[in-house]
Coordinates of C-alpha atoms in Angstrom, one line a residue:
M1 CA 0.2 0.0 0.0
K2 CA 1.6 3.3 -1.1
P3 CA 2.1 5.7 1.6
R4 CA -0.2 8.3 2.2
H5 CA 1.9 11.5 1.6
N6 CA 2.8 10.0 -2.0
M7 CA -1.2 9.8 -2.5
D8 CA -1.3 13.4 -1.5
I9 CA 1.6 14.7 -3.7
Y10 CA 0.2 12.5 -6.8
A11 CA -3.1 14.4 -6.0
L12 CA -1.7 17.9 -6.0
T13 CA 0.6 17.4 -9.1
W14 CA -2.6 16.6 -11.2
R15 CA -4.4 19.5 -9.4
L16 CA -1.7 22.2 -9.5
P17 CA -2.2 23.2 -13.2
V18 CA -5.7 24.0 -12.5
L19 CA -4.5 26.0 -9.5
V20 CA -1.8 27.8 -11.4
W21 CA -4.3 28.8 -14.1
Q22 CA -6.7 29.9 -11.5
T23 CA -4.3 32.1 -9.4
L24 CA -2.8 33.7 -12.6
F25 CA -6.0 34.5 -14.6
F26 CA -8.9 34.6 -12.6
I27 CA -7.6 35.4 -8.4
A28 CA -5.0 37.4 -9.2
P29 CA -6.6 40.2 -12.0
L30 CA -9.4 40.1 -9.1
V31 CA -7.2 41.0 -6.2
F32 CA -5.4 43.9 -8.6
M33 CA -9.0 45.3 -9.5
I34 CA -9.9 45.7 -5.9
A35 CA -7.0 47.1 -5.3
M36 CA -7.4 49.5 -8.4
S37 CA -10.7 50.4 -7.0
F38 CA -9.3 52.3 -4.1
F39 CA -6.7 54.3 -6.2
L40 CA -7.1 58.1 -6.9
V41 CA -6.4 59.8 -10.2
K42 CA -4.4 62.8 -10.0
N43 CA -3.7 64.8 -13.3
Y44 CA -5.0 61.8 -15.3
R45 CA -2.6 59.4 -13.5
M46 CA -3.5 56.4 -11.3
V47 CA -2.3 57.2 -7.8
E48 CA -1.8 54.5 -5.3
A49 CA -3.8 54.8 -2.2
F50 CA -6.7 53.3 0.2
E51 CA -9.6 55.6 -0.1
L52 CA -13.3 55.0 -0.4
V53 CA -13.7 58.1 -2.5
N54 CA -14.5 55.8 -5.7
W55 CA -17.0 53.7 -3.9
M56 CA -18.6 56.4 -2.4
K57 CA -19.0 58.7 -5.9
M58 CA -20.0 55.8 -7.8
F59 CA -22.6 54.4 -5.1
S60 CA -23.9 57.6 -4.5
R61 CA -24.9 58.3 -8.3
D62 CA -28.0 57.4 -9.7
Y63 CA -26.9 56.8 -13.3
F64 CA -25.0 54.0 -11.7
W65 CA -28.3 52.5 -9.8
D66 CA -30.1 53.2 -13.3
S67 CA -27.6 50.5 -15.2
Y68 CA -27.4 48.3 -12.6
V69 CA -31.1 47.6 -12.6
L70 CA -31.0 47.4 -16.2
S71 CA -28.3 45.1 -16.6
L72 CA -30.1 43.0 -14.2
G73 CA -33.4 43.5 -15.8
L74 CA -31.7 42.5 -19.2
A75 CA -30.0 39.7 -17.7
A76 CA -33.0 38.1 -16.0
L77 CA -35.5 38.7 -19.2
A78 CA -32.7 37.2 -21.6
T79 CA -32.4 34.2 -19.1
I80 CA -36.4 33.3 -19.1
C81 CA -36.5 33.6 -22.6
A82 CA -33.3 31.7 -23.3
T83 CA -34.9 29.0 -20.9
A84 CA -38.3 28.8 -22.3
L85 CA -37.4 28.7 -25.8
A86 CA -34.6 26.2 -25.3
F87 CA -36.7 23.5 -23.4
P88 CA -39.1 22.2 -26.4
A89 CA -36.5 21.8 -28.5
S90 CA -34.1 20.1 -25.9
Y91 CA -37.1 18.2 -24.6
A92 CA -37.4 16.7 -28.3
L93 CA -33.9 16.3 -28.8
A94 CA -33.6 14.3 -25.3
F95 CA -36.8 12.0 -25.8
M96 CA -38.0 12.3 -29.7
V97 CA -35.2 11.5 -31.7
S98 CA -32.4 8.7 -31.9
D99 CA -28.8 9.3 -30.6
N100 CA -27.4 9.7 -33.9
I101 CA -29.7 12.7 -34.8
R102 CA -29.0 14.5 -31.4
R103 CA -25.2 14.1 -31.8
W104 CA -25.9 15.9 -34.9
A105 CA -27.6 18.5 -33.7
I106 CA -25.4 19.4 -30.7
F107 CA -22.7 19.6 -33.7
F108 CA -24.8 22.1 -35.4
L109 CA -25.6 24.1 -32.3
I110 CA -22.0 24.4 -31.4
I111 CA -21.0 25.4 -35.1
P112 CA -22.3 29.3 -34.3
Y113 CA -19.5 29.7 -32.1
F114 CA -17.0 29.2 -34.6
T115 CA -17.8 32.4 -35.9
S116 CA -17.2 35.6 -34.1
Y117 CA -19.8 37.1 -32.0
L118 CA -19.2 40.6 -33.1
V119 CA -19.8 39.4 -36.9
R120 CA -22.7 37.8 -35.9
I121 CA -24.4 40.7 -33.7
F122 CA -23.4 43.0 -37.0
S123 CA -25.5 40.3 -39.2
W124 CA -28.4 41.2 -36.7
Y125 CA -27.7 44.6 -37.3
V126 CA -28.8 44.1 -40.7
L127 CA -31.8 42.3 -40.0
L128 CA -33.0 44.3 -37.9
A129 CA -32.4 47.7 -39.4
E130 CA -35.3 49.9 -40.4
A131 CA -34.9 49.2 -44.0
G132 CA -33.6 45.3 -43.0
I133 CA -34.8 42.4 -43.9
A134 CA -37.1 41.8 -41.1
N135 CA -39.2 44.9 -41.8
G136 CA -38.9 43.7 -45.8
V137 CA -40.9 41.0 -44.7
L138 CA -42.9 42.5 -42.6
G139 CA -43.7 44.9 -45.0
Y140 CA -44.8 42.0 -47.7
L141 CA -47.6 41.2 -45.0
G142 CA -48.7 44.7 -44.4
L143 CA -46.9 45.4 -41.0
G144 CA -44.4 47.9 -40.1
P145 CA -41.9 49.3 -40.5
F146 CA -41.0 48.9 -36.8
T147 CA -38.0 50.4 -34.8
M148 CA -36.1 47.5 -33.9
L149 CA -32.7 48.6 -33.2
N150 CA -31.5 51.0 -30.5
T151 CA -33.9 49.0 -28.8
A152 CA -34.2 46.6 -25.5
F153 CA -35.7 44.1 -28.0
A154 CA -32.8 44.4 -30.2
T155 CA -30.3 43.7 -27.0
I156 CA -32.4 40.7 -26.2
V157 CA -32.2 39.3 -29.6
G158 CA -28.1 39.6 -29.2
Y159 CA -28.2 38.0 -25.9
M160 CA -30.4 35.1 -27.5
A161 CA -27.7 35.1 -30.3
L162 CA -24.7 34.6 -27.5
T163 CA -26.5 31.9 -25.2
L164 CA -29.5 30.0 -26.7
P165 CA -27.4 27.5 -28.5
L166 CA -25.6 27.2 -25.3
V167 CA -28.7 26.8 -23.3
V168 CA -30.1 24.1 -25.5
I169 CA -26.8 21.6 -25.3
L170 CA -27.0 22.1 -21.5
Q171 CA -30.6 21.2 -21.1
T172 CA -30.4 18.5 -23.9
L173 CA -27.4 16.9 -22.3
S174 CA -29.4 16.6 -18.8
M175 CA -32.5 15.8 -20.1
A176 CA -30.8 12.9 -22.3
N177 CA -29.6 11.5 -19.0
I178 CA -32.6 11.3 -17.3
D179 CA -33.5 7.5 -16.3
R180 CA -36.3 6.5 -18.9
S181 CA -38.0 4.1 -16.3
L182 CA -38.9 7.1 -14.3
I183 CA -41.0 8.5 -17.2
E184 CA -42.7 4.9 -18.1
A185 CA -43.3 4.6 -14.2
A186 CA -45.4 8.3 -14.8
H187 CA -47.2 6.6 -17.8
N188 CA -48.0 3.7 -16.1
L189 CA -49.6 5.6 -13.2
G190 CA -51.8 7.9 -15.5
A191 CA -49.7 10.6 -15.9
G192 CA -50.3 12.6 -19.1
R193 CA -47.0 14.1 -21.2
L194 CA -47.8 17.5 -19.6
R195 CA -48.0 16.0 -16.0
T196 CA -44.7 13.9 -16.7
I197 CA -42.7 17.0 -17.8
V198 CA -43.6 19.2 -14.3
S199 CA -43.5 16.1 -12.1
V200 CA -40.8 14.1 -13.5
V201 CA -38.6 15.7 -16.4
V202 CA -38.1 18.6 -14.5
P203 CA -36.9 17.9 -11.2
A204 CA -34.5 15.2 -12.4
G205 CA -33.1 17.4 -14.7
K206 CA -33.1 20.4 -12.7
V207 CA -29.1 20.7 -12.5
G208 CA -28.7 20.9 -16.4
L209 CA -31.7 23.6 -16.4
I210 CA -30.4 25.8 -13.7
V211 CA -26.9 25.3 -14.9
G212 CA -28.2 26.6 -18.5
A213 CA -30.3 29.5 -17.1
L214 CA -26.7 30.5 -15.0
F215 CA -24.7 30.2 -17.9
C216 CA -27.2 32.8 -20.0
F217 CA -27.4 34.9 -16.9
I218 CA -23.5 35.2 -16.5
L219 CA -23.1 35.9 -20.1
S220 CA -25.9 38.4 -20.8
F221 CA -24.8 40.3 -17.5
G222 CA -21.6 40.7 -18.7
D223 CA -22.1 41.0 -22.5
F224 CA -20.9 44.6 -24.1
V225 CA -21.6 44.1 -27.6
S226 CA -25.3 43.4 -27.9
P227 CA -26.4 46.4 -25.7
Y228 CA -23.9 48.6 -27.3
Y229 CA -24.3 47.7 -30.9
L230 CA -27.8 46.7 -31.2
G231 CA -29.5 48.3 -28.1
G232 CA -27.8 51.6 -28.7
S233 CA -25.9 51.9 -25.5
K234 CA -28.7 54.4 -24.4
P235 CA -29.4 54.1 -21.1
P236 CA -26.0 52.4 -20.6
T237 CA -25.7 49.1 -19.4
L238 CA -23.0 48.1 -16.6
T239 CA -20.4 46.9 -19.2
I240 CA -21.1 50.2 -21.1
L241 CA -20.6 52.4 -17.9
I242 CA -16.9 50.7 -17.8
T243 CA -16.0 52.0 -20.8
D244 CA -17.7 55.7 -20.7
T245 CA -15.9 56.0 -17.0
T246 CA -12.5 55.1 -18.4
K247 CA -12.8 57.6 -21.1
S248 CA -14.0 60.2 -18.6
G249 CA -10.7 61.3 -17.1
Q250 CA -8.9 58.2 -17.3
Q251 CA -11.0 57.1 -14.1
W252 CA -10.0 53.5 -13.9
P253 CA -10.3 53.0 -10.4
R254 CA -14.5 53.8 -10.6
A255 CA -14.5 51.8 -13.4
A256 CA -13.0 49.1 -11.1
V257 CA -15.8 49.5 -8.8
V258 CA -18.5 48.6 -11.4
A259 CA -16.7 45.9 -12.1
V260 CA -16.0 44.6 -8.8
T261 CA -19.9 45.3 -8.1
M262 CA -20.6 43.4 -11.3
M263 CA -18.3 40.2 -10.2
A264 CA -19.7 40.2 -6.7
T265 CA -23.2 40.2 -8.1
L266 CA -22.4 37.2 -10.3
M267 CA -20.9 35.5 -7.6
V268 CA -23.9 35.6 -4.9
I269 CA -26.2 34.8 -7.9
A270 CA -24.1 31.8 -9.2
Y271 CA -23.4 30.4 -5.3
S272 CA -27.2 30.5 -5.0
A273 CA -28.2 28.8 -8.0
I274 CA -25.7 26.2 -8.1
R275 CA -26.5 25.7 -3.9
Y276 CA -30.1 25.4 -5.0
A277 CA -29.3 23.1 -8.3
Y278 CA -27.8 20.5 -6.1
N279 CA -30.0 20.9 -3.0
R280 CA -31.8 17.7 -2.3
R281 CA -35.3 17.6 -0.6
Q282 CA -35.1 15.9 2.8
P283 CA -37.6 13.2 3.0

């Protein structure tokens, strides 16, 4: 039997790359960003200090809280839309098609990520323009033209382009692993398809559904491209506010305050979501 300390060294060796990666590319930048939020800007240069001026100024501004609420609202709405739109497709891929078709479907869902997100957003810019393809099709039906660009609707469309394929994939993988005997038992007990979905499929696939929704929220909350190019950047989300703040007198410390607030918000939401996803009801 191998000595205990040899096993610990072996385990640590395999964990070390992950620990180094997390330290270099997550913990260290986060610590620096938190420290920078206490710096001061004098004559357009950052000066090392430990002052709460940046925090007090940003938290006392109405435009900061307006952007915060807007970012939360848009991300939450995108999460609800993506989860609702993805579920029927994921259910069909998990239970109504063969394994081969499911694999091909997941492959095609991954393909959009081969293309730059910015390129896809500019494609939607052309589609949603007042003289674009969407209004052209609606015009043949005697509708429109509608103003779709520079609206919250366009921003949500951009969020869907970013997150919807990923949500479908995560939901599909989760539901495809559900024990089919549970569904058969529900049918044998007289449950219809809707009752089976609500009582069996959703609870059994809860982890995948919540993780998919969480990824959608995180990506939407931190996205800059869609609210800037499709939403018109007015009113600004927190990501746009960071850019505007850095352009205003090189106020990188105040931008760091916004970024740290976003990170803290996402950590709280992610922790709560994961805890709920893996929480098991006590008998």
